[in-house]
XYZ file of C-alpha atoms in Angstrom:
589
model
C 49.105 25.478 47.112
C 51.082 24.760 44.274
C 51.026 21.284 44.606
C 46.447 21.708 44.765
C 46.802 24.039 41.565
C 48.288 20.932 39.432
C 46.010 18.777 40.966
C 43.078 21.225 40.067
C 44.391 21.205 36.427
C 44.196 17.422 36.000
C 41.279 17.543 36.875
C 40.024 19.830 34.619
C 41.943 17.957 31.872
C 40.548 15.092 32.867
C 37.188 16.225 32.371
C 37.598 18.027 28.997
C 39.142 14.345 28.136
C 35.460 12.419 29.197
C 33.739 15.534 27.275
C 35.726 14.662 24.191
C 35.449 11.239 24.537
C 31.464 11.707 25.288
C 30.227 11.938 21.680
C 31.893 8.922 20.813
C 30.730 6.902 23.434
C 27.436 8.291 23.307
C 27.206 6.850 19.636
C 28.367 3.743 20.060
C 25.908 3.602 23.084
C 22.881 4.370 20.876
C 24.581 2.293 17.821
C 24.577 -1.040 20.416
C 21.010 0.509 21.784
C 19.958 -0.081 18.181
C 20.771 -3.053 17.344
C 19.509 -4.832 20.776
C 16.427 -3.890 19.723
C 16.835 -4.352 16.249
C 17.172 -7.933 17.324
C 14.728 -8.471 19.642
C 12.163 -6.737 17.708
C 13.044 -9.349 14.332
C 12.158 -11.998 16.916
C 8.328 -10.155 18.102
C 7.777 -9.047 14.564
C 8.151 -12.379 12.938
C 6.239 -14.003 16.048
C 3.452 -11.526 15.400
C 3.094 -12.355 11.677
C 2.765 -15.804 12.570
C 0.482 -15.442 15.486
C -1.946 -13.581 12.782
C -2.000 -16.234 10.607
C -4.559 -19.274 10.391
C -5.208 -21.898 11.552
C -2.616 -22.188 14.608
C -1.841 -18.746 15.008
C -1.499 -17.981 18.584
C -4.017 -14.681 17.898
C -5.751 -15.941 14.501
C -7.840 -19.361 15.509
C -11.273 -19.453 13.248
C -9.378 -18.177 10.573
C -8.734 -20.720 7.643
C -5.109 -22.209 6.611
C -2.849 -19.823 5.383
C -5.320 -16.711 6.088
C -3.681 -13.280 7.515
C -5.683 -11.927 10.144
C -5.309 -7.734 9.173
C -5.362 -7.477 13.635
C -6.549 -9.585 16.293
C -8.741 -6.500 17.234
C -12.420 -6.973 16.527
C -13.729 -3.368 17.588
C -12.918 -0.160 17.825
C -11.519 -0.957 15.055
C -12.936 -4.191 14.124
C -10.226 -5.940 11.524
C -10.955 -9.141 12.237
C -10.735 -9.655 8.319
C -8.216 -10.932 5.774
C -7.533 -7.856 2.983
C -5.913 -9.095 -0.679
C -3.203 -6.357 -0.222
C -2.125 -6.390 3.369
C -2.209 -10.236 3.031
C -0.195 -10.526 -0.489
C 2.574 -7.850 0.991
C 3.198 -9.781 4.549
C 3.148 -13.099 2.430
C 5.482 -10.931 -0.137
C 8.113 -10.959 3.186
C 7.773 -14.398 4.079
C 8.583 -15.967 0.643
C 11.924 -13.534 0.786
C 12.822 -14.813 4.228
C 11.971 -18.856 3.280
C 13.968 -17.822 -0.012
C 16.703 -16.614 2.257
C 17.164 -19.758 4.382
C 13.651 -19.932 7.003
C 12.325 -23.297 5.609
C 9.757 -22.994 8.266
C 7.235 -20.897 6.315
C 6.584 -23.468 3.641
C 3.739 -24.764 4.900
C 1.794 -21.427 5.225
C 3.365 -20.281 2.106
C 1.662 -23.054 0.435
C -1.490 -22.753 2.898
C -1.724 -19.109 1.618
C -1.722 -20.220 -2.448
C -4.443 -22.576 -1.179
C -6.529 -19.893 0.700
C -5.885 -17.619 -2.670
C -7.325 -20.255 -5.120
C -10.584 -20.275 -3.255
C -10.915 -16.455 -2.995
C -10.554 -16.061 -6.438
C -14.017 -18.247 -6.537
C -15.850 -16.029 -4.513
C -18.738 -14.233 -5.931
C -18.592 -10.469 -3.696
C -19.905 -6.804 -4.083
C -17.012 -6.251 -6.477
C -18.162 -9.133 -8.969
C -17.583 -12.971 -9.597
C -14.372 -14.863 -10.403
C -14.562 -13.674 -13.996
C -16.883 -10.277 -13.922
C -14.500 -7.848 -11.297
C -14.345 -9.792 -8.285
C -10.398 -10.167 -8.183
C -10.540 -6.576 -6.917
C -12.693 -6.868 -3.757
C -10.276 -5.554 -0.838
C -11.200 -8.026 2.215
C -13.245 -10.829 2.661
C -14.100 -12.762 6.033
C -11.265 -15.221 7.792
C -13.585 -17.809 6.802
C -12.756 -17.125 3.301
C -16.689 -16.351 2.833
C -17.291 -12.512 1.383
C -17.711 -9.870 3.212
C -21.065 -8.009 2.139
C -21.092 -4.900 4.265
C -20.511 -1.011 2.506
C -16.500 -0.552 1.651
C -14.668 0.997 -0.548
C -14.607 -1.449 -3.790
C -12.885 -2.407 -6.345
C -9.331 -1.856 -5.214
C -7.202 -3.235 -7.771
C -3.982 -3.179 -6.202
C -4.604 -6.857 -4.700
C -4.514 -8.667 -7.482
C -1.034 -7.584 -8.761
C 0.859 -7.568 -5.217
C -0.264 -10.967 -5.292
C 0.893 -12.185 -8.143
C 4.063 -10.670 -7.359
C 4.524 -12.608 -4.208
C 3.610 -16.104 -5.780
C 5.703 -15.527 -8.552
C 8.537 -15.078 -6.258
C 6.952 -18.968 -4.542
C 7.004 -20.395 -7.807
C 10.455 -19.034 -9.449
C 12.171 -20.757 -6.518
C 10.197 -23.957 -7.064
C 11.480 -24.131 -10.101
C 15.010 -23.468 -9.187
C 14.295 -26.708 -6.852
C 12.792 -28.948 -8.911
C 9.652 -28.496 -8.268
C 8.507 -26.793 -11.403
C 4.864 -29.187 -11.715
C 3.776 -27.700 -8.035
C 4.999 -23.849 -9.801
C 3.058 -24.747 -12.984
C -0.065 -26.426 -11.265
C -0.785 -25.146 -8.459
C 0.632 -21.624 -8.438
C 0.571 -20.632 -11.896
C -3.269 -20.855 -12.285
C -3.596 -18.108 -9.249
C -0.784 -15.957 -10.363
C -2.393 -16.227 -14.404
C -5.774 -15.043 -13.056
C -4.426 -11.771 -11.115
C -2.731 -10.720 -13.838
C -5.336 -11.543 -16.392
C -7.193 -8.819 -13.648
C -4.260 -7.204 -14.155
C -4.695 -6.313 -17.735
C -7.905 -5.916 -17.872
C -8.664 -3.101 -15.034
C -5.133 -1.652 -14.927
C -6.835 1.254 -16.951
C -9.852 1.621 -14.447
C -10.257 3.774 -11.458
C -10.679 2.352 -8.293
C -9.625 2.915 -4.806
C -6.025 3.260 -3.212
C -4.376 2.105 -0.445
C -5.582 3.729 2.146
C -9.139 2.755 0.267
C -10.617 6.100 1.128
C -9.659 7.645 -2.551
C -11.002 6.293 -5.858
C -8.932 7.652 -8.954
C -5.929 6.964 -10.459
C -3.693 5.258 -8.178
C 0.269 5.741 -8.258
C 0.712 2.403 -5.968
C -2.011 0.045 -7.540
C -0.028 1.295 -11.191
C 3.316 0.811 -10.155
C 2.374 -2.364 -8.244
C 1.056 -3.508 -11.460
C 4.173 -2.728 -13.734
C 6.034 -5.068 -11.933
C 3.711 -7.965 -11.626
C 3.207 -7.812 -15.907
C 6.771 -7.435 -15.913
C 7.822 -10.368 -13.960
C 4.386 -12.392 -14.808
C 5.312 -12.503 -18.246
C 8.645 -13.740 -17.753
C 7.194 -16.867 -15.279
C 4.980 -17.247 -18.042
C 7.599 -17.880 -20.283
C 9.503 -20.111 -18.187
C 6.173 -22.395 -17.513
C 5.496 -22.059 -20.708
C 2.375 -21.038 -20.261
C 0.252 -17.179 -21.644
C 0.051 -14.182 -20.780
C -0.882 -12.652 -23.822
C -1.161 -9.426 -22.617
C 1.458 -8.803 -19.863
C 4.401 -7.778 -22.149
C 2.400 -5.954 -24.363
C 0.713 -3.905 -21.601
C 3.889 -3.365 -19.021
C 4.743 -0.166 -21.166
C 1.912 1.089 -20.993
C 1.075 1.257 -17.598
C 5.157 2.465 -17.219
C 3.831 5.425 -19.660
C 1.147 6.244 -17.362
C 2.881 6.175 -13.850
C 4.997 9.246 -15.329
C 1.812 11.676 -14.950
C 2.245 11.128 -11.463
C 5.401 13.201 -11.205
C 4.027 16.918 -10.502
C 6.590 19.562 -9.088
C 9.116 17.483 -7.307
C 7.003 14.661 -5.981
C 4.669 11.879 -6.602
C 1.313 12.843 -6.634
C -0.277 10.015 -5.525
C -3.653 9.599 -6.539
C -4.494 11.677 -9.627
C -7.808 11.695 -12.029
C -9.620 12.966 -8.650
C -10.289 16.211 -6.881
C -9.238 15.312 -3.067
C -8.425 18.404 -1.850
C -5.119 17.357 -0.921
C -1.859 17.772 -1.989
C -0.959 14.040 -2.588
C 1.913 13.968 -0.558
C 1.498 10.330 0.526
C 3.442 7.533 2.008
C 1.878 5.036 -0.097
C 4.448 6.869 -2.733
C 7.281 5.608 -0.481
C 5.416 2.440 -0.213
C 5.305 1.878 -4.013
C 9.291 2.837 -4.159
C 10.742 -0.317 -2.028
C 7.870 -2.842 -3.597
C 9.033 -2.203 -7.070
C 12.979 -2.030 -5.517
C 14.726 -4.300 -8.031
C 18.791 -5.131 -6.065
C 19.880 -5.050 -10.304
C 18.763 -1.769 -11.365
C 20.263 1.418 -12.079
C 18.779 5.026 -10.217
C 16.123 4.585 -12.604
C 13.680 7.850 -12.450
C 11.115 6.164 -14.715
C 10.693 3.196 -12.447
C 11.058 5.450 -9.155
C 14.093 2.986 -7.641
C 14.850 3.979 -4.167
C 18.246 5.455 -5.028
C 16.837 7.702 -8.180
C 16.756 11.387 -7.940
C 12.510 11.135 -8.159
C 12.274 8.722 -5.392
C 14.791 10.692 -3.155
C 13.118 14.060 -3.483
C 9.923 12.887 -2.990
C 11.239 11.016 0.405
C 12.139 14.171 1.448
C 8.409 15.686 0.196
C 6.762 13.372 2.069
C 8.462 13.114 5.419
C 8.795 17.024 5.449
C 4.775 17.110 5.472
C 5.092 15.397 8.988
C 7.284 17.616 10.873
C 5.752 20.089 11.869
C 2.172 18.774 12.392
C 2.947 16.322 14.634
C 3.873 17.364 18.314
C 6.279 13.938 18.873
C 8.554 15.839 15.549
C 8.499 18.793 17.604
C 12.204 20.483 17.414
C 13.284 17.945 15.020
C 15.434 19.528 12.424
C 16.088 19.233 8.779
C 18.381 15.970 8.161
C 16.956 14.278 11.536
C 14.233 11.294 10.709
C 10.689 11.966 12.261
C 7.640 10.021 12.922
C 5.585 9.599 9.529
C 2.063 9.085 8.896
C -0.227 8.314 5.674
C -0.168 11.877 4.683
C -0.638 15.061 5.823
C -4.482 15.895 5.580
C -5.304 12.015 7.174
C -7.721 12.004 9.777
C -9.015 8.875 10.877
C -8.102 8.266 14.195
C -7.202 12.113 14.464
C -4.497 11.934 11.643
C -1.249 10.312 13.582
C 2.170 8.714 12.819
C 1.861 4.713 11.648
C 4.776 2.247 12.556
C 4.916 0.826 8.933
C 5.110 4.092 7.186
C 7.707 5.316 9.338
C 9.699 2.118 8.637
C 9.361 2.547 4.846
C 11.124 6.112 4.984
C 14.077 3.501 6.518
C 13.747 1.131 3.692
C 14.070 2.993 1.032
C 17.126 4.537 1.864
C 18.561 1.473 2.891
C 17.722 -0.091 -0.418
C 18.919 2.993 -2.195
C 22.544 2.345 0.048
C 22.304 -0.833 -1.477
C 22.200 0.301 -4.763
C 24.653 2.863 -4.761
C 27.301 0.840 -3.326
C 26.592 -2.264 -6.150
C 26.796 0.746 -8.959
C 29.993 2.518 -6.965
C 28.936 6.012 -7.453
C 26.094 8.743 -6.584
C 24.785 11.103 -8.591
C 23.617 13.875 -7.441
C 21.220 16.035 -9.583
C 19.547 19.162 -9.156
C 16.015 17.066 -8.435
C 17.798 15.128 -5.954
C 20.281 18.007 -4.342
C 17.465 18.933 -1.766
C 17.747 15.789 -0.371
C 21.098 15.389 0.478
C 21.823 19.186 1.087
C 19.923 17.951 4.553
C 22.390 15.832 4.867
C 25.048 17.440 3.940
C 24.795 20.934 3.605
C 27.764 21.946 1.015
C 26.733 18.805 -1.567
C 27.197 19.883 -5.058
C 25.435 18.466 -8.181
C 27.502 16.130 -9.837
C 28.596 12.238 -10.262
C 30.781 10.970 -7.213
C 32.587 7.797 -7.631
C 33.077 4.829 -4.649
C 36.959 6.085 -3.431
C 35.445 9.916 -2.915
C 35.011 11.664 -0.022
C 31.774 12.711 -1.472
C 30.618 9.257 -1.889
C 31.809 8.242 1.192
C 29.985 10.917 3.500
C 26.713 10.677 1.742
C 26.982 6.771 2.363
C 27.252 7.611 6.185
C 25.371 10.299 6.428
C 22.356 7.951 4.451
C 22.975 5.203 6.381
C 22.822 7.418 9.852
C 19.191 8.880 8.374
C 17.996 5.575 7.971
C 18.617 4.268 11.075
C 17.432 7.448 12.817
C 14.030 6.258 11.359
C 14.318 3.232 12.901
C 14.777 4.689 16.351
C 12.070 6.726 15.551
C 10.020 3.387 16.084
C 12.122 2.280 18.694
C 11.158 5.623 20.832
C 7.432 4.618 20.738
C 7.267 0.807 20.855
C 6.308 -0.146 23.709
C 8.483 -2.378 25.875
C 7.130 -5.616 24.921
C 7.717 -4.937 21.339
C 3.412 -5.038 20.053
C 3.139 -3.064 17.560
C -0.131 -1.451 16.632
C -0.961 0.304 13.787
C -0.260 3.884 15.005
C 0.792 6.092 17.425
C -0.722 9.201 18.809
C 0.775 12.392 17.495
C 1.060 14.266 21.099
C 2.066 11.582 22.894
C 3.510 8.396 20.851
C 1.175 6.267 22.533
C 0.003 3.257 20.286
C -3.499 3.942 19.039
C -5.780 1.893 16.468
C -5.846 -1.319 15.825
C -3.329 -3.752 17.905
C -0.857 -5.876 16.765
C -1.226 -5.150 13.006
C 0.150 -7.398 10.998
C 1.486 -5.150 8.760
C 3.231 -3.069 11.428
C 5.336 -6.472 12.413
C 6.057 -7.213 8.340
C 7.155 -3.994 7.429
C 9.763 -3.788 10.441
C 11.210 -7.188 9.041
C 11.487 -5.717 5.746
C 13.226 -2.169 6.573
C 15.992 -4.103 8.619
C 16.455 -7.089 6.205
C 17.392 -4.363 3.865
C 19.892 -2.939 6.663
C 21.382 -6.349 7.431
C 22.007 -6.784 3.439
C 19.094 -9.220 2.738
C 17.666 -8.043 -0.421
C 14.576 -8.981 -2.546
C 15.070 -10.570 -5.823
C 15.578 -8.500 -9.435
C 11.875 -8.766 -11.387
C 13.613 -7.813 -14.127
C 13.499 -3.991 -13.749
C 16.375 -3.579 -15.709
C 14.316 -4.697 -19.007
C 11.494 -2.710 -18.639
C 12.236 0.808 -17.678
C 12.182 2.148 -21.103
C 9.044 4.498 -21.354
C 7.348 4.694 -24.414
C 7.622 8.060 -26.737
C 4.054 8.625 -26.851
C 1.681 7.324 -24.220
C -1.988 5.561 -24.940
C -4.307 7.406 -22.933
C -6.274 5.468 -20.396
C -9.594 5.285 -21.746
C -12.943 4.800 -19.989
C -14.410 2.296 -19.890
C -18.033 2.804 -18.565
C -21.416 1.476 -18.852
C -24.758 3.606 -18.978
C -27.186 2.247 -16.628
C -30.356 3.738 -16.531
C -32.435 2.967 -13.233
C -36.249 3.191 -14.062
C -38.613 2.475 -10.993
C -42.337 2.714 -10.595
C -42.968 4.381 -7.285
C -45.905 5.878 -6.186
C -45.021 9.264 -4.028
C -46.854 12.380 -2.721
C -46.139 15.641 -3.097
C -42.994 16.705 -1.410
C -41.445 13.236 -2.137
C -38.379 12.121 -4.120
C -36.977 9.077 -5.033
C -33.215 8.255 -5.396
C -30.745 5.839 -5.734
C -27.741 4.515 -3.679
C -25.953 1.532 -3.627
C -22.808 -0.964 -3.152
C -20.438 1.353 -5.616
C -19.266 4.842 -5.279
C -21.313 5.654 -8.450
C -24.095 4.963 -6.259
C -22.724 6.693 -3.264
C -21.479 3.829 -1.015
C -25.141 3.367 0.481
C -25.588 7.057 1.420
C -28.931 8.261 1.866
C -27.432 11.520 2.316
C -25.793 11.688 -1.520
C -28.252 9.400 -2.977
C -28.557 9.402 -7.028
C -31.790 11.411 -7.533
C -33.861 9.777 -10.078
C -36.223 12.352 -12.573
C -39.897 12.355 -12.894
C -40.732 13.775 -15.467
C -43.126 11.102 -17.017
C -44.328 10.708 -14.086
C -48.237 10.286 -14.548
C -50.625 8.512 -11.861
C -51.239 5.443 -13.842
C -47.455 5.206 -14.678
C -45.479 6.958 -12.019
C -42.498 6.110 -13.165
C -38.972 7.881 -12.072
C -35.767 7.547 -14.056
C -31.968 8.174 -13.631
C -29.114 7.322 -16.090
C -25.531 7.167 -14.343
C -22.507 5.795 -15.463
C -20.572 2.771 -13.636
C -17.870 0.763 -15.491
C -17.922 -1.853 -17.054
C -17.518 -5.167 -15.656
C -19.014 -4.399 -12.261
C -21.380 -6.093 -10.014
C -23.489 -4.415 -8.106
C -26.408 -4.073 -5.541
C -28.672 -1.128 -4.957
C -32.057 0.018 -3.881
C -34.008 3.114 -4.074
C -35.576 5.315 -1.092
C -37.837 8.371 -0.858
C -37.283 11.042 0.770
C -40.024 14.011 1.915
C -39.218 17.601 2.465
C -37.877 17.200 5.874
C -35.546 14.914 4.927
C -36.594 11.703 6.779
C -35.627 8.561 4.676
C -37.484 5.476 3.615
C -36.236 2.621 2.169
C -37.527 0.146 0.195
C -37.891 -3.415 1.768
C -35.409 -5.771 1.398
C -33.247 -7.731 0.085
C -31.133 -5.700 -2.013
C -31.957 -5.485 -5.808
C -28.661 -6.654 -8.019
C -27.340 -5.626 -11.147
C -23.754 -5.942 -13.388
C -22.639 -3.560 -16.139
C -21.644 -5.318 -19.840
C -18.191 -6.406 -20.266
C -17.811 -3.862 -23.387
C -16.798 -0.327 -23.107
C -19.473 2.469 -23.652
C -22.481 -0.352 -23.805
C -25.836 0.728 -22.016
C -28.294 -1.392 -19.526
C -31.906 -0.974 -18.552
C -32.943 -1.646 -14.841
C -36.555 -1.829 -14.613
C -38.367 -1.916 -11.260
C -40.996 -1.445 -8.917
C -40.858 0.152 -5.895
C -41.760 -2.462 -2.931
């Protein structure tokens, strides 16, 4: 009896010993979990990129050398395209890895300046090589322009382009090959940022090209690329007459976006939403400079700004997604474009949900180089869900404050990362999102994007870090800012057209000032001197400057059925100056 009573006890204490221990293990399980598929998913992401790019990709042949297919799907939805911005931030990742040792990219690196050369020579909707057309957002993989309705200009292109080629060309000339930096990639990086300077200023549409304002990414994207253009510029010893001088300025400006403890992403529009927006996050670990301080004014991953508003924007996804479900405060969750998004129903996207990682493990990074944290009462939110009992206050490397934010961060981050891991499926494809009930993969396959920005977040974690662009030398904002003017042209649209009674004629056209080719919000044009043997009808809108154009008019009767005018589509391009005025006069055919 006695002898079944001890026995009974060692067992029990035996158990309590594996429950102890369980935690532990069950850590370390997840921890080597992690990084298994941390490392086979580096392998199928950078196999992905590649796959997507021209001419030997394995899922990109037709497309031209050094062209990055956006997805290999061509319906449903069809992205069979190359876009300026998805191609000039994937490009962005493969200069940092050839910088950092993968000589293999060369050859599409300098395939892609190639490809970029003759794009800038396309005439498109959004204007010639010298009149706008830098800021068209895709174009065919046959480098020929895509025609079709879109959302145009988006001017964030231009500058996350130079910003990658700049990076090409800076290590050329560390390697003595400063005449291939000077001849054949300066001349693409001067004309983006001569874009660059020009539009800056100018609405246009943001990254998710559905909004046209004031963006916070194409602005901040466009800081750095003056910032670091300039200095290339220098080097080369070429111009860029304008970069340094208008850096400051567009600094000056990205502080409206800071509205009641987060970025407001797209201001100088009425969206209806709150502009709690990845693209934020986005903008935070492009302009991530390995040099700088916790600068607020240049949103660095580790400053108090960028911090609270990571913890703005990945808030807005947990509770409207059913895969968050039960996920509390301090635990990563799936994360989507923003809150109100609802193409494709509104769901969680692999590369957003790896940028929450990134930052964080950039701002690690940083803290860890500077050997202390501050916490401030903008930041405290953030790292109270962290650690609950975190006071405000500076906390030096040997702390114990230090060192459990560290750990805590570091846990967050990857916790992001599994995130992914949860709903990738077991080959490792990654599409552009997953459904919000279920986690299954939705949209378009295989995005390139999806495979880039999982090579970037865990770069970050291994310690592979971008190169400085000089942050540190251009964070000072400017006492008084220079307000953004307008620059817009007056076009008035005058068009003979014979009608009955009941009958209207409007407007519509290639630009959102003519309603993206909407019948349904067409311009409507006035007739009041309208006479039979003159029936003329009139409209004067404003469209900015520097903008090509096409358009056509239609009538439409009191039912509401729509006719159009026969083709082809009529043209027309607003003055270069500010304020100037254009006559369009036309018959109706």
């Amino acid at each position: 009896m006695l002898r079944g009573l001890v026995s009974g006890l060692a067992a029990v204490a035996a158990l309590q010993d594996v429950v102890a221990a369980s935690p532990p293990l069950q850590r370390r399980n997840r921890c080597t979990e992690l990084e298994d598929f941390i490392k086979k998913q580096s392998k199928v992401s950078i196999d992905g990129v590649v796959a997507n790019i021209g001419p030997d990709g394995a899922k990109a042949k037709g497309a031209f050398p050094g062209v990055v297919v956006a997805s290999p799907s061509r319906s449903d939805p069809d992205y069979w395209y190359t876009w300026s911005r998805d191609a000039a931030l994937t490009y962005k990742v493969l200069i940092e890895r050839f910088i950092h040792g993968d000589k293999s990219l060369q050859s599409r690196i300098d395939d892609y300046v190639s490809a970029q050369a003759e794009l800038q020579g396309v005439t498109n909707p959004s204007g010639g090589p010298d009149s706008g057309g830098l800021g068209e957002p895709k174009f065919n993989v046959n480098l020929t322009a895509f025609t079709g309705s879109w959302g145009r200009p988006q001017r964030d292109g231009p500058a996350l382009r130079a910003t990658a080629l700049v990076l090409y060309a800076n290590w050329l000339v560390e390697h003595g090959a400063r005449s291939q930096a000077a001849d054949k990639v300066w001349p693409v990086i001067a004309k983006d940022l001569d874009y660059t300077t020009r539009f800056w200023n100018r609405t246009g549409y943001d990254l998710w090209e559905e909004i046209n304002g004031s963006s916070f990414f194409t602005l901040s994207a466009s800081h750095r690329a003056l910032v670091e253009g300039a200095a290339l510029a220098k080097t080369l010893g070429k111009d860029c007459p304008d970069c340094a001088a208008s850096a400051p300025k567009v600094l000056c400006f990205m502080q409206s976006f800071w509205v009641d403890g987060y970025i407001d992403s797209n201001i100088n529009i009425n969206d209806g939403r709150t502009g709690k927006d990845v693209n934020s996050i986005i903008s935070s670990i492009h302009t991530f400079d390995p040099k700088a301080d916790c600068t607020d004014a240049t949103f660095q991953p580790c400053s108090a700004r960028a911090l609270a508003n990571h913890k703005a924007v990945t808030d807005s996804f947990r509770t409207i997604y059913g895969v968050n479900k039960g996920i509390p405060q301090g635990k990563a969750v799936a994360v989507g474009r923003y809150a109100e998004d609802v193409y494709y129903n509104g769901n969680p996207w692999y590369l957003a949900t790896n940028a929450a990682a990134e930052q964080l493990y950039a701002a690690l990074y940083q803290w860890k180089r500077l050997g202390s944290i501050t916490v401030t009462d903008v930041s405290q939110p953030f790292f109270k869900d962290l650690i609950p009992d975190i006071q405000t206050g500076k906390y030096g490397k040997d702390s114990k404050e230090f060192k459990s934010i560290v750990k805590a961060v570091k846990l967050y981050s990857d916790d992001f990362i599994a995130v992914g891991k949860k709903y990738t499926p077991a080959d490792g494809s990654l599409a552009e999102q997953f459904d919000r009930d279920t986690g299954t993969p939705k949209s378009a396959v295989d995005l390139t994007w999806s495979y880039a920005s999982f090579l970037s977040a865990t770069e970050r974690r291994a310690g592979v870090m971008s190169l400085s662009w000089g942050e540190g030398g251009a964070n000072a904002v400017p006492p008084v800012c220079e307000p953004a003017p307008s620059c817009d042209s007056e076009v008035t649209f005058n068009v003979k057209a014979t009608t009955v009674p009941g009958e209207n004629i409007y407007v519509v056209g290639s630009v959102t000032e003519l309603s993206n080719w909407s019948p349904a919000n067409g311009i409507p044009l006035d007739a009041s001197k309208y006479t039979p043997s003159n029936p003329l009808w009139t409209a004067t809108i404003k469209i900015p400057s520097e903008t090509t154009f096409e358009y056509k008019y239609i009538k439409k009767n009191g039912n509401g059925d729509v006719t159009w005018e026969s083709d082809p589509n009529r043209s027309g391009k607003t003055p270069k100056e500010c304020q100037a005025t254009e006559m369009l006069d036309d018959v109706w055919r």
